[in-house]
mmCIF file of N, CA and C in Angstrom:
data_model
loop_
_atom_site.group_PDB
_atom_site.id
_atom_site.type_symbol
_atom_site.label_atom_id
_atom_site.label_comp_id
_atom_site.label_asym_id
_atom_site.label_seq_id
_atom_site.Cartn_x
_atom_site.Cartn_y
_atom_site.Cartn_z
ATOM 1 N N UNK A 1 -9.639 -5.727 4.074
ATOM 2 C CA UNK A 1 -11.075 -5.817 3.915
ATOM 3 C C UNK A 1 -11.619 -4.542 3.253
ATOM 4 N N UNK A 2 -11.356 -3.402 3.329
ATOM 5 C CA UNK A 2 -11.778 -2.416 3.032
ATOM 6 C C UNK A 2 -11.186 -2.561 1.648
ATOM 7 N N UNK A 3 -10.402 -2.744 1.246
ATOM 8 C CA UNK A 3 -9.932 -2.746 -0.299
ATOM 9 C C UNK A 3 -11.214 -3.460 -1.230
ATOM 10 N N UNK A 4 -10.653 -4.803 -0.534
ATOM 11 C CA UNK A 4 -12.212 -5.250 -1.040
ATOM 12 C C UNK A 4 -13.232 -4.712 -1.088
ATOM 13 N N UNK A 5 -13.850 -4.251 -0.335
ATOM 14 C CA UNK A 5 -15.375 -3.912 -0.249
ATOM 15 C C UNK A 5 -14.946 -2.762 -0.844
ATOM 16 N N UNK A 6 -13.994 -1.946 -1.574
ATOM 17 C CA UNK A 6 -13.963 -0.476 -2.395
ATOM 18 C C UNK A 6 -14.342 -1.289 -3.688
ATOM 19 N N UNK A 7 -13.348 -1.953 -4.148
ATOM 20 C CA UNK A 7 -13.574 -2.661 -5.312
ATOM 21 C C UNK A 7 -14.439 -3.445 -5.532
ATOM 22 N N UNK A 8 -15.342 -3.943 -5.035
ATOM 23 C CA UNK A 8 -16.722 -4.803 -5.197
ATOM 24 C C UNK A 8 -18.064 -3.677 -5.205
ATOM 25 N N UNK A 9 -17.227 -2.876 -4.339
ATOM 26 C CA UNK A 9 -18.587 -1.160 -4.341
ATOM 27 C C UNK A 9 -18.333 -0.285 -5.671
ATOM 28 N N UNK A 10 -17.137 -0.875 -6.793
ATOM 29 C CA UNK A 10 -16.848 0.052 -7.795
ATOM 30 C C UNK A 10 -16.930 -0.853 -8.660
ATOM 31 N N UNK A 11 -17.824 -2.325 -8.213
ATOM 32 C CA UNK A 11 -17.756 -3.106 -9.475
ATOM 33 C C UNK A 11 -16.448 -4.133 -10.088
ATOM 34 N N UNK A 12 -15.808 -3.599 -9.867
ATOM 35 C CA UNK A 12 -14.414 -4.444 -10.270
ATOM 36 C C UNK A 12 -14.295 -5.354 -9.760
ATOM 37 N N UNK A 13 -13.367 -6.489 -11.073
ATOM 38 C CA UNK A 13 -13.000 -7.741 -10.109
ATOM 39 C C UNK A 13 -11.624 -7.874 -9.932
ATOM 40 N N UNK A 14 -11.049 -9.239 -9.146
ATOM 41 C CA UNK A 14 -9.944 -8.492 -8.783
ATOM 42 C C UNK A 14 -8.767 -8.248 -10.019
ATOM 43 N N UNK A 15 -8.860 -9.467 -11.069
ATOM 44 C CA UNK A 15 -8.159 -8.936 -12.213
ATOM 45 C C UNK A 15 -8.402 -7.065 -12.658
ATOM 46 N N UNK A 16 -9.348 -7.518 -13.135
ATOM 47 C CA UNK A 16 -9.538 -5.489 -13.245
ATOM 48 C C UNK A 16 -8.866 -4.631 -12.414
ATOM 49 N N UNK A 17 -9.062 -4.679 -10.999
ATOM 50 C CA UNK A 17 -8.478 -3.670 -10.304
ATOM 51 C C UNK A 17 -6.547 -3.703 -10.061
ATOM 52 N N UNK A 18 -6.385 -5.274 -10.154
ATOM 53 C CA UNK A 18 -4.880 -5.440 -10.328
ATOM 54 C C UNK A 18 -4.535 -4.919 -11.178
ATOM 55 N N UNK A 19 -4.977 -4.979 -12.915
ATOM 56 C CA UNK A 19 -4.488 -4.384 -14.335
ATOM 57 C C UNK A 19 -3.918 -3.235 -13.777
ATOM 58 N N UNK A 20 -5.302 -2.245 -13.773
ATOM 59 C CA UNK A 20 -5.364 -0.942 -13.326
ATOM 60 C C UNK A 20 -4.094 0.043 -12.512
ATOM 61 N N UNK A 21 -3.840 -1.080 -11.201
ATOM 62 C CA UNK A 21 -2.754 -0.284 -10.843
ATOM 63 C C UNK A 21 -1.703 -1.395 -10.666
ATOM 64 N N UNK A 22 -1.685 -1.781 -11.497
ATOM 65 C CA UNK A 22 -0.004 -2.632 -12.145
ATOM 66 C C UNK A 22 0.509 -3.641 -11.143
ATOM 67 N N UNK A 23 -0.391 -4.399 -10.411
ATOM 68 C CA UNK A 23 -0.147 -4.571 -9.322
ATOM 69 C C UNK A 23 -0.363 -6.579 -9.949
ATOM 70 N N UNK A 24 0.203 -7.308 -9.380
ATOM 71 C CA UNK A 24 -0.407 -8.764 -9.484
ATOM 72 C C UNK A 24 -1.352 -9.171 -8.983
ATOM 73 N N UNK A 25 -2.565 -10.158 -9.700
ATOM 74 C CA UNK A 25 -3.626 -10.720 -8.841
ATOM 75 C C UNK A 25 -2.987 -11.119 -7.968
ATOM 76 N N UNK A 26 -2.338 -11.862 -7.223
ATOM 77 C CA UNK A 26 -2.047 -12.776 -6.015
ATOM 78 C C UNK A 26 -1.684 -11.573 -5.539
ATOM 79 N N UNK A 27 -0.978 -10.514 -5.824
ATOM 80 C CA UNK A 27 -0.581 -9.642 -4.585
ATOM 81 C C UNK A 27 -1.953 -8.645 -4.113
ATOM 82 N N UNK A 28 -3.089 -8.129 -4.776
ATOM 83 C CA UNK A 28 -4.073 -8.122 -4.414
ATOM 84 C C UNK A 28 -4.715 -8.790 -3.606
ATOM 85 N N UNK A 29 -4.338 -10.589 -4.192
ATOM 86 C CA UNK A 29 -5.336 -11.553 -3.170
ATOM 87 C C UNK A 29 -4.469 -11.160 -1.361
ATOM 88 N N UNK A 30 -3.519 -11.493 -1.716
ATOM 89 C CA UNK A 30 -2.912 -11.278 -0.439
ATOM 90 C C UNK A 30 -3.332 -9.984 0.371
ATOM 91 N N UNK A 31 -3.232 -9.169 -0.209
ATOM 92 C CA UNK A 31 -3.601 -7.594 0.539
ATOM 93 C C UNK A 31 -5.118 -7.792 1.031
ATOM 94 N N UNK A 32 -5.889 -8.357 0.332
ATOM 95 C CA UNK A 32 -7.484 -8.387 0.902
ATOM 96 C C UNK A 32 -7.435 -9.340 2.007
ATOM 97 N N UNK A 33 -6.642 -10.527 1.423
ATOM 98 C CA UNK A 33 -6.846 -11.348 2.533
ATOM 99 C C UNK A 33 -6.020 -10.919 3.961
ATOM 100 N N UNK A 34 -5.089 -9.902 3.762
ATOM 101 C CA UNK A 34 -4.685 -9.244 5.485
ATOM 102 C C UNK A 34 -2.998 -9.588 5.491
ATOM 103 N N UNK A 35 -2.320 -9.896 4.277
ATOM 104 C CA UNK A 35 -0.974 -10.248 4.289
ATOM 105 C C UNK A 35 -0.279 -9.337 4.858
ATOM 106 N N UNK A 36 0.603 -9.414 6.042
ATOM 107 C CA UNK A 36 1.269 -8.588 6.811
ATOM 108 C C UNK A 36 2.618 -7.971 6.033
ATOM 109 N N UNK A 37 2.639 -9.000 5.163
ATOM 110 C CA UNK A 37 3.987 -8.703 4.014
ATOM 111 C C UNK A 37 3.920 -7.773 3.274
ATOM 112 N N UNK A 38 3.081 -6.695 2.886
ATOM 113 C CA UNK A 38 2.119 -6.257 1.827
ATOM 114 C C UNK A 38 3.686 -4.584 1.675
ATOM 115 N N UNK A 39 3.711 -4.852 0.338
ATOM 116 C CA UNK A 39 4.289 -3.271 0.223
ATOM 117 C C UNK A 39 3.696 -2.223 0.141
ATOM 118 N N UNK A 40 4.230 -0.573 0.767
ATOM 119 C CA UNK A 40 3.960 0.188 0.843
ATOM 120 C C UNK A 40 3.226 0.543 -0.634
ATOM 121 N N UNK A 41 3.864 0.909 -1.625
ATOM 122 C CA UNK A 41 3.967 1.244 -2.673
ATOM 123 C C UNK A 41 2.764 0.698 -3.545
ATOM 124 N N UNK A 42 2.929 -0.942 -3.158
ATOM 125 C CA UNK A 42 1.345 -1.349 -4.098
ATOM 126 C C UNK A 42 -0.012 -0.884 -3.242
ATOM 127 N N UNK A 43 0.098 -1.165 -2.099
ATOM 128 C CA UNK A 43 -1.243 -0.388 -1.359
ATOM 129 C C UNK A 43 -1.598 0.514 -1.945
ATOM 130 N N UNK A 44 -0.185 1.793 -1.959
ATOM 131 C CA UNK A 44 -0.651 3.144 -2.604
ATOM 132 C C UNK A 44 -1.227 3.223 -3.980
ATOM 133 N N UNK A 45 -0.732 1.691 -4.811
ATOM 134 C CA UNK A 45 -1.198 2.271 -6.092
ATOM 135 C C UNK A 45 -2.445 1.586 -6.252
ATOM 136 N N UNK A 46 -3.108 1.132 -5.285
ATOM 137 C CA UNK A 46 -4.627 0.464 -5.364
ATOM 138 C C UNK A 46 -5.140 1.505 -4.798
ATOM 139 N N UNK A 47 -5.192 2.308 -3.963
ATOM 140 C CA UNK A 47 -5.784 3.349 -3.440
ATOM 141 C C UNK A 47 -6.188 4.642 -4.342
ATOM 142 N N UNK A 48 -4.833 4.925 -5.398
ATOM 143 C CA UNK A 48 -5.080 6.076 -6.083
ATOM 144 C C UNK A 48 -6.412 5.002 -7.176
ATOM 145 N N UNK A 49 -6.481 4.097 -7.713
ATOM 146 C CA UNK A 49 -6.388 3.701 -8.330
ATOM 147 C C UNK A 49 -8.579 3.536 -8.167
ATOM 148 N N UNK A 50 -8.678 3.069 -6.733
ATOM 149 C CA UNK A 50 -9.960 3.527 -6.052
ATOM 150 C C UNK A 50 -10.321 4.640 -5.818
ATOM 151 N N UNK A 51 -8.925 5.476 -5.648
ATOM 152 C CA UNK A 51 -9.759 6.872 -5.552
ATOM 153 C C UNK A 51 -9.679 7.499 -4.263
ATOM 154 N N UNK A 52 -9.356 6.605 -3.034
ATOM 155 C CA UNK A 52 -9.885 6.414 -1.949
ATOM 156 C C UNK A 52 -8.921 7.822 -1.221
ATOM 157 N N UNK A 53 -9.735 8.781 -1.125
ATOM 158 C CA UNK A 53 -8.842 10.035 -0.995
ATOM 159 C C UNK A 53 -8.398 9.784 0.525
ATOM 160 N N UNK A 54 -9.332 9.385 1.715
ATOM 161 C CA UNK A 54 -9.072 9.922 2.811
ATOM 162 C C UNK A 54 -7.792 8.592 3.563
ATOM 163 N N UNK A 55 -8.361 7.334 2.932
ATOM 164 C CA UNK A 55 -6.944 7.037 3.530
ATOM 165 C C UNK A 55 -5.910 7.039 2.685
ATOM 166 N N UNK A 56 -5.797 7.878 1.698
ATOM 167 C CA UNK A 56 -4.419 8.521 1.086
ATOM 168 C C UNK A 56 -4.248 9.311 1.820
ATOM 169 N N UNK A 57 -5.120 9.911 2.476
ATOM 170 C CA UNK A 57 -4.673 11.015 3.241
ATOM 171 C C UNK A 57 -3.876 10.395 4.666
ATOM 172 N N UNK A 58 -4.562 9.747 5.165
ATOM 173 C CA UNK A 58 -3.903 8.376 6.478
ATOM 174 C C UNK A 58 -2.785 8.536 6.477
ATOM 175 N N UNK A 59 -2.367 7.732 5.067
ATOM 176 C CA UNK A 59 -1.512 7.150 5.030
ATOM 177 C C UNK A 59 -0.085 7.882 4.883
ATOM 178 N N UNK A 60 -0.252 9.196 4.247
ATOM 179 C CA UNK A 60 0.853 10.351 4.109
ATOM 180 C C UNK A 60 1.110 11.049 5.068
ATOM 181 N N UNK A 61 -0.162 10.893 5.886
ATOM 182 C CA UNK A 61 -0.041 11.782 7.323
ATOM 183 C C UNK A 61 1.263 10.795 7.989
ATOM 184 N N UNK A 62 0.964 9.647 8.267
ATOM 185 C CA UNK A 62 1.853 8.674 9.266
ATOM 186 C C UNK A 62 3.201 8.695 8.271
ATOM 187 N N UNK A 63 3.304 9.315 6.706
ATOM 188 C CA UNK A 63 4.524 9.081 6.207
ATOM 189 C C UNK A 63 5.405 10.124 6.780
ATOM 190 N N UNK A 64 4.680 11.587 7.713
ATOM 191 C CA UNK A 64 5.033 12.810 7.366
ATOM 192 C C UNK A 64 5.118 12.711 9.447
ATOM 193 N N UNK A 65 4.575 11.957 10.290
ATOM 194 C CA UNK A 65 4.716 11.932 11.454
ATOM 195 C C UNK A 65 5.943 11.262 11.810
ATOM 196 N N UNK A 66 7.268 12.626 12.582
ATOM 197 C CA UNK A 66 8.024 12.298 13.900
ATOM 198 C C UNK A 66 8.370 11.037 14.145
ATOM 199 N N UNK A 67 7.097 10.522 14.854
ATOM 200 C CA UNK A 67 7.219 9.672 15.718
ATOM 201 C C UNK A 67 7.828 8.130 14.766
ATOM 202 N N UNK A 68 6.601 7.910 13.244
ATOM 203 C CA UNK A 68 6.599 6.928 12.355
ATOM 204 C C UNK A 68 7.835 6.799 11.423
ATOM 205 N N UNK A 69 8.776 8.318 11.294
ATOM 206 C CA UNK A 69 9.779 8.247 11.196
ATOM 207 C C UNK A 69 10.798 7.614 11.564
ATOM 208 N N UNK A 70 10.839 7.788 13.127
ATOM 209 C CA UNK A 70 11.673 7.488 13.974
ATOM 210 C C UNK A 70 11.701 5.998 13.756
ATOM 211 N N UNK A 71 10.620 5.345 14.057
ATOM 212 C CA UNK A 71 10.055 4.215 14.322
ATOM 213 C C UNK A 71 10.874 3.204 12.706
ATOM 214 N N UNK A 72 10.650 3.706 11.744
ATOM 215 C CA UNK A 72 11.277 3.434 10.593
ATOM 216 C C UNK A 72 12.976 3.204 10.559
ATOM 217 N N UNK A 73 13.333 4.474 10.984
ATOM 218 C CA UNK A 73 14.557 4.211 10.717
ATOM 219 C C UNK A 73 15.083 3.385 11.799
ATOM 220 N N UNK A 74 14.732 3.285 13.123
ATOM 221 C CA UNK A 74 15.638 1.887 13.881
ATOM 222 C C UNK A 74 14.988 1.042 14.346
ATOM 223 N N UNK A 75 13.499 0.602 13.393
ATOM 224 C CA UNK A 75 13.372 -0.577 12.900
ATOM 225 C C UNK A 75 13.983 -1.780 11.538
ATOM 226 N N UNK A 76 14.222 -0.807 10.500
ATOM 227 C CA UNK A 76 14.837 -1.119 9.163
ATOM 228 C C UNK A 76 16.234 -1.355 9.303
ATOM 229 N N UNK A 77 17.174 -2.563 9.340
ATOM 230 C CA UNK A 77 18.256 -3.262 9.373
ATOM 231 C C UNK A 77 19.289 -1.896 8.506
ATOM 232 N N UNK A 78 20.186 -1.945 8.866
ATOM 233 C CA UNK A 78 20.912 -0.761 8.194
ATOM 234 C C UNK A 78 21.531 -0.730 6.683
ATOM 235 N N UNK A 79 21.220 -1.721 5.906
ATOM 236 C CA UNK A 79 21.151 -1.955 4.631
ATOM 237 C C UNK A 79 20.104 -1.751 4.135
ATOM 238 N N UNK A 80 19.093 -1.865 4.493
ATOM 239 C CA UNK A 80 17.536 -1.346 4.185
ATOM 240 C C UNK A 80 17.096 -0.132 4.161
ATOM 241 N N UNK A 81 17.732 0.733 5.041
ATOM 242 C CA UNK A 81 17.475 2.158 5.179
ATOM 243 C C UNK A 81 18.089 2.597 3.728
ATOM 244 N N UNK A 82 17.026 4.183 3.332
ATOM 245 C CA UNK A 82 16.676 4.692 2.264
ATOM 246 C C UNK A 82 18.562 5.303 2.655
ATOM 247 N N UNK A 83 19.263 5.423 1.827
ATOM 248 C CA UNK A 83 20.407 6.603 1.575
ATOM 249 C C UNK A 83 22.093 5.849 2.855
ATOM 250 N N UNK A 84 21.301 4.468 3.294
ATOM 251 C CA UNK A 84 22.444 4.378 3.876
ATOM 252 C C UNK A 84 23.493 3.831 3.338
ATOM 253 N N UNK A 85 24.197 4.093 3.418
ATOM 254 C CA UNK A 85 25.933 3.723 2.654
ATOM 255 C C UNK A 85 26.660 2.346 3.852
ATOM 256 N N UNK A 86 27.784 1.872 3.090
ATOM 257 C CA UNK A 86 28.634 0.925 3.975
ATOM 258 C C UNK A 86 28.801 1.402 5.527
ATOM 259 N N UNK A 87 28.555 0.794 6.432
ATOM 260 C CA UNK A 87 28.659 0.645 8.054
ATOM 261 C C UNK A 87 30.092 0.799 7.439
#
């Protein structure tokens, strides 16, 4: 919801704001509409893309917290994890 209401407060529609940060309309539609599936990576590039400094800031904080770490690595199946090699 907040994506939305950045991009409707900056004028843009959602083609425009998809172009912008390379992202697909439908994967936009999905992100506004609350898709739990949503990648890290396109969030981030709609955010720089709005501008939206403070939950860039959020969002690097929880990249850079202990705890969200932890939580990452033995949640993510061990083929999924960043640098893991053959079990």
């Amino acid at each position: 919801m907040r994506l939305r209401l950045m991009r409707v407060a900056r004028g843009l529609s959602q083609a425009d704001l998809a172009e912008r940060a390379d992202v697909s309309r439908q994967t936009l539609m999905a992100i506004e509409g609350g898709a739990l599936s949503t990648r890290f990576a396109d969030v981030a590039r709609l955010l720089w893309v709005l501008d939206d400094v403070g939950l860039q800031t959020a969002l690097a904080s929880a990249a850079q917290d202990a705890v969200y770490q932890e939580a990452a690595r033995t949640s993510l199946p061990r083929s999924k994890r960043r640098g893991a090699g053959p079990a």
